């Protein structure tokens, strides 16, 4: 059966209908009827070919929740009718040293859901079943879809870099990833600071879990906050003056990047040396991170704050995200 999707047919263009034949179902694959798909800023980077990896027609969408409609002959742990989520990654070799260590999100043969593969802005999507995750029953589909990329991308480094309840955590950029970082950091028990370029987000950021809100253009507020944070996660794609953010770190503090600025970082090494500070970065999360994140989200009732729009209105939703007007994740829904 052909799959009806919407696709970019060239860089920086509107999405248009695109139908494709997915071929025979692989032995380890599942086909999922998409009910909801979040719009991550990475989808916009792909549509625009910002990273030089896009091939067209490009069907975006990697924050997917839906129902399994068929399973390959070697799929054991999932069955038709299961509600699952699929994120940025839909495959890896699972045999290499990196995969064996549980870091399959860094496998040299990793397959991205919408790079050289058609994503979730569609009626259905295919994935290796080992990258489709059962959604805990208490979580709602629309609010959970953004956890499959945005959620695990901010949860993973907090876990890996040892964020503890006594820590003071800063979040740069209160968008799709950033608002989830506020919720996760708050649920970790941390004191949470939102660092935003948009003053009008203050009330909502505090409702999402921030104890403190700093407008990053306020030089005095930034100076007053010097040496106050243990861990800062940056979710912005803008090229900021990172010196100001390093100054916010306490001794042994970490500035962690998940957002992808277009320019190389200019980092004053003296600030790192003087405060024994670290700069780090990470890509999405492993399958173990995904399971832990979904379990943690279910226990702490964490979901995205979403605006749900019909799949047919994807172009308007993309425009809203481009204008930084999404509050805080646009989610496409199929009828
Ligand atoms: P988003 O929803 O658009 O949020 C980005 C936020 O950055 C905005 O809400 C805004 O927050 C801030 N921002 C935007 N323009 C800015 C500017 N000119 N100056 C300062 N701040 C600005 O995007 P997202 O979906 O969260 O994705 C964010 C980034 O993470 C993207 O680069 C995406 O590709 C990347 N990403 C990485 C991974 C990974 O594995 N590492 C996974 C998913 C996404 P304020 O209004 O609060 O300033
Ligand atoms: Zn994403």
XYZ file of C-alpha atoms and ligand atoms in Angstrom:
384
model
C 0.000 0.000 0.000
C 1.436 3.412 -0.888
C 1.965 5.849 1.988
C 0.516 9.372 1.671
C 2.922 11.955 3.015
C 3.827 15.607 2.729
C 7.317 16.429 1.579
C 9.734 19.210 0.767
C 10.611 18.795 -2.914
C 13.517 21.284 -2.777
C 15.385 23.202 -0.065
C 13.501 26.028 1.705
C 10.172 25.281 0.019
C 6.666 24.581 1.286
C 5.669 20.975 1.852
C 3.489 19.384 -0.819
C 1.749 15.999 -1.026
C 3.968 13.061 -1.844
C 2.958 9.433 -2.132
C 5.503 6.617 -2.021
C 5.665 2.852 -2.047
C 7.604 1.641 1.023
C 8.239 -1.785 -0.555
C 8.250 -5.105 1.251
C 8.306 -4.923 5.055
C 11.725 -5.932 6.414
C 12.009 -8.852 8.834
C 12.789 -6.511 11.760
C 10.538 -3.653 10.651
C 7.182 -2.385 11.807
C 4.743 -0.164 9.982
C 3.043 2.422 12.174
C -0.128 4.372 11.431
C 0.844 7.885 12.502
C -1.648 9.559 14.834
C 0.602 12.443 15.994
C 3.925 13.923 14.928
C 5.701 16.854 16.583
C 7.576 19.460 14.547
C 11.147 19.700 15.821
C 13.417 22.524 14.718
C 15.659 19.818 13.218
C 12.851 19.222 10.691
C 13.239 22.851 9.628
C 17.030 22.465 9.398
C 16.426 19.427 7.141
C 13.783 21.133 4.975
C 16.220 24.036 4.484
C 19.238 21.692 4.000
C 21.118 23.649 6.691
C 23.307 20.606 7.384
C 23.951 19.609 3.746
C 22.550 16.089 4.281
C 19.015 16.506 2.897
C 17.772 14.608 -0.141
C 14.441 15.440 -1.776
C 11.603 14.645 -1.734
C 12.126 14.856 2.031
C 9.328 13.727 4.335
C 10.096 15.347 7.719
C 8.825 14.193 11.096
C 10.650 12.297 13.835
C 8.520 12.856 16.939
C 6.013 10.168 16.092
C 3.298 8.378 18.025
C 0.981 5.885 16.360
C -0.365 2.353 16.209
C 1.425 -0.643 14.749
C -0.384 -1.961 11.679
C 2.101 -4.622 10.556
C 5.173 -6.377 11.914
C 8.049 -8.099 10.133
C 8.527 -11.837 10.537
C 11.345 -11.512 13.113
C 9.661 -8.924 15.359
C 9.019 -10.522 18.747
C 8.367 -7.739 21.273
C 5.703 -5.708 19.449
C 2.387 -6.646 17.877
C -0.300 -5.106 15.683
C -2.333 -2.592 17.704
C 0.495 -1.563 20.089
C 0.861 2.189 20.606
C 4.489 3.126 19.986
C 6.735 6.133 19.554
C 9.574 6.645 17.072
C 12.170 9.395 17.378
C 15.067 10.762 15.348
C 16.642 7.317 14.905
C 14.935 4.365 13.226
C 17.864 1.973 12.845
C 21.486 1.033 13.645
C 23.694 -2.012 12.992
C 23.314 -3.200 16.624
C 26.452 -5.339 16.160
C 29.325 -2.871 16.434
C 31.255 -2.043 19.590
C 29.391 1.248 19.991
C 25.995 -0.456 19.757
C 27.062 -3.242 22.117
C 28.020 -0.576 24.655
C 24.487 0.806 24.423
C 25.441 3.929 22.492
C 23.607 3.027 19.267
C 22.729 6.701 18.721
C 26.424 7.097 17.769
C 26.626 3.963 15.567
C 28.420 4.675 12.268
C 25.517 2.930 10.467
C 22.743 4.728 12.341
C 19.650 5.471 10.276
C 17.795 8.730 10.859
C 14.021 8.664 10.475
C 13.937 11.501 7.956
C 17.383 11.565 6.351
C 17.442 9.136 3.421
C 14.248 7.643 4.865
C 10.702 8.976 4.929
C 9.487 10.418 8.245
C 6.280 10.954 10.150
C 4.535 13.793 8.279
C 2.466 11.045 6.706
C -0.312 8.565 7.248
C 2.248 5.881 8.120
C 5.956 5.353 8.734
C 8.349 2.406 8.802
C 11.020 1.744 11.440
C 13.244 -1.008 12.706
C 11.085 -2.393 15.526
C 14.037 -2.084 17.900
C 13.701 1.704 17.593
C 9.934 1.759 18.220
C 9.067 2.219 21.892
C 5.858 1.277 23.650
C 4.211 4.351 25.154
C 3.220 4.002 28.825
C -0.573 3.807 29.106
C -0.963 6.967 31.224
C 0.765 9.237 28.691
C -1.343 11.071 26.100
C -0.244 10.659 22.473
C -0.075 14.328 21.405
C 1.831 15.453 24.510
C 4.168 12.453 24.310
C 5.143 12.720 20.632
C 7.631 15.581 21.333
C 9.315 13.473 24.030
C 10.521 11.058 21.328
C 13.116 13.593 20.128
C 12.959 16.772 22.221
C 12.386 14.935 25.496
C 15.121 12.331 25.215
C 17.595 14.909 23.878
C 17.359 16.969 27.081
C 16.790 14.070 29.489
C 19.758 12.004 28.214
C 22.524 14.496 29.074
C 21.001 15.360 32.459
C 21.250 11.670 33.330
C 24.664 11.082 31.744
C 26.291 14.217 33.153
C 25.104 13.424 36.662
C 22.615 16.223 37.292
C 21.519 15.817 40.902
C 18.657 17.290 42.963
C 20.954 19.791 44.724
C 22.142 21.173 41.387
C 21.177 24.488 39.885
C 20.296 24.009 36.214
C 19.978 26.652 33.493
C 18.129 26.197 30.217
C 19.002 28.457 27.257
C 16.080 28.874 24.824
C 12.540 28.079 25.918
C 11.226 26.390 22.790
C 10.376 22.755 22.042
C 13.449 21.256 23.710
C 13.858 24.029 26.271
C 10.382 23.855 27.782
C 10.819 20.080 28.230
C 14.219 20.695 29.853
C 12.479 22.964 32.385
C 9.987 20.208 33.193
C 12.593 17.433 33.458
C 15.055 19.503 35.515
C 12.286 20.499 37.905
C 11.216 16.862 38.270
C 14.860 15.907 38.933
C 14.520 18.171 41.993
C 16.862 20.901 40.748
C 16.644 24.662 41.090
C 15.841 25.751 37.547
C 16.679 28.968 35.681
C 15.166 29.791 32.290
C 17.467 31.886 30.068
C 15.342 33.341 27.291
C 15.532 36.026 24.621
C 11.730 36.447 24.864
C 10.506 38.364 27.935
C 6.867 37.394 27.323
C 7.678 33.730 28.093
C 8.310 34.426 31.808
C 4.928 33.418 33.262
C 4.727 30.227 31.220
C 8.366 29.312 31.889
C 7.683 29.529 35.612
C 4.557 27.403 35.236
C 6.676 24.869 33.332
C 9.101 24.560 36.236
C 11.504 27.525 36.267
C 12.203 29.061 39.683
C 13.944 32.013 38.013
C 13.603 33.667 34.597
C 16.363 35.761 33.045
C 15.960 37.745 29.853
C 19.358 37.215 28.281
C 19.529 40.759 26.864
C 19.388 42.114 30.452
C 23.111 42.589 31.121
C 22.599 43.360 34.819
C 20.488 40.238 35.430
C 23.116 38.136 33.612
C 25.933 39.717 35.676
C 23.994 39.178 38.913
C 23.594 35.481 38.029
C 27.380 34.915 37.614
C 28.762 31.715 39.205
C 25.282 30.418 40.080
C 24.679 27.359 37.895
C 26.069 23.794 37.903
C 24.721 22.693 34.536
C 23.463 24.732 31.603
C 21.804 23.073 28.645
C 21.689 25.154 25.454
C 18.826 24.392 23.098
C 19.273 27.357 20.756
C 20.477 27.284 17.164
C 21.514 30.955 17.321
C 25.140 32.025 17.576
C 25.267 33.640 21.005
C 28.170 35.155 22.921
C 28.958 32.019 24.912
C 31.314 33.912 27.234
C 28.261 35.326 29.033
C 26.898 31.825 29.619
C 30.229 30.360 30.796
C 30.309 33.176 33.385
C 27.044 31.827 34.834
C 28.715 28.502 35.727
C 29.950 27.629 39.194
C 33.265 25.820 39.757
C 33.121 22.491 37.860
C 30.034 23.663 35.961
C 29.114 22.331 32.523
C 27.791 24.175 29.472
C 26.113 21.459 27.430
C 24.999 21.873 23.818
C 22.087 20.079 22.219
C 20.963 22.980 20.018
C 23.067 23.305 16.898
C 24.416 26.838 16.275
C 25.412 27.401 12.665
C 28.846 28.837 13.544
C 31.788 27.278 15.374
C 31.973 28.154 19.044
C 34.280 30.857 20.316
C 35.129 29.780 23.827
C 37.562 31.677 26.095
C 39.761 28.908 27.450
C 40.715 31.114 30.406
C 37.115 30.908 31.630
C 37.261 27.103 31.432
C 40.616 26.939 33.220
C 39.713 29.535 35.861
C 36.508 27.737 36.850
C 37.482 24.148 35.969
C 34.489 24.351 33.635
C 33.464 22.011 30.853
C 31.805 22.362 27.476
C 30.043 19.274 26.142
C 27.422 18.190 23.627
C 25.290 15.183 22.785
C 22.970 13.725 20.151
C 19.470 12.496 21.060
C 19.664 9.491 23.432
C 20.210 5.757 23.393
C 17.389 3.223 23.455
C 18.012 2.806 27.185
C 17.713 6.592 27.640
C 14.444 6.464 25.693
C 12.961 3.770 27.939
C 14.128 5.540 31.097
C 12.834 8.896 29.840
C 9.381 7.521 29.008
C 9.190 5.763 32.376
C 10.293 8.935 34.205
C 7.837 11.053 32.201
C 4.979 8.698 33.058
C 5.858 8.731 36.766
C 6.178 12.535 36.909
C 3.367 13.257 34.469
C 5.661 15.084 32.044
C 4.478 15.898 28.552
C 4.965 18.709 26.095
C 2.790 21.819 26.082
C 1.389 21.446 22.593
C -0.620 23.153 19.906
C -2.311 20.405 17.925
C -3.036 21.127 14.265
C -4.245 18.893 11.427
C -1.498 17.329 9.289
C -2.951 19.223 6.308
C -1.972 22.513 8.008
C 1.686 21.587 8.393
C 2.987 24.569 6.408
C 1.241 27.101 8.673
C 2.521 25.249 11.747
C 6.075 25.290 10.355
C 5.803 29.060 9.789
C 4.725 29.540 13.381
C 7.770 27.612 14.601
C 10.057 29.609 12.294
C 8.727 32.809 13.880
C 9.362 31.514 17.437
C 5.607 31.693 18.074
C 5.020 28.013 18.929
C 3.951 27.521 22.567
C 5.790 25.274 22.928
C 5.580 22.417 20.402
C 3.469 22.219 17.272
C 2.072 18.697 16.872
C 0.468 17.475 13.651
C -2.486 15.128 14.016
C -4.024 12.766 11.496
C -7.816 12.430 11.359
P 12.591 25.727 18.843
O 11.349 25.107 19.357
O 12.538 26.627 17.669
O 13.283 26.461 20.066
C 14.500 27.163 19.946
C 14.495 28.333 20.914
O 15.731 29.034 20.739
C 13.432 29.378 20.648
O 12.180 29.065 21.208
C 14.025 30.596 21.304
O 13.811 30.558 22.714
C 15.514 30.404 21.061
N 15.928 31.257 19.941
C 15.462 31.259 18.664
N 16.074 32.205 17.938
C 16.945 32.799 18.754
C 17.880 33.854 18.608
N 18.050 34.468 17.434
N 18.615 34.213 19.674
C 18.460 33.575 20.847
N 17.587 32.571 21.055
C 16.852 32.192 20.016
O 13.651 24.588 18.455
P 13.814 23.106 19.083
O 12.949 22.176 18.352
O 13.759 23.215 20.550
O 15.309 22.764 18.609
C 16.383 23.564 19.079
C 17.701 23.109 18.467
O 18.015 21.801 18.961
C 17.730 23.005 16.955
O 18.985 23.455 16.508
C 17.604 21.503 16.705
O 18.146 21.108 15.463
C 18.399 20.982 17.850
N 18.174 19.578 18.213
C 19.254 18.853 18.552
C 19.106 17.547 18.935
C 20.294 16.746 19.340
O 20.250 15.520 19.276
N 21.373 17.364 19.782
C 17.833 16.977 18.969
C 16.726 17.776 18.646
C 16.913 19.088 18.262
P 13.652 31.944 23.565
O 12.514 32.674 22.890
O 13.333 31.458 24.930
O 14.968 32.649 23.474
Zn 14.228 16.503 16.687
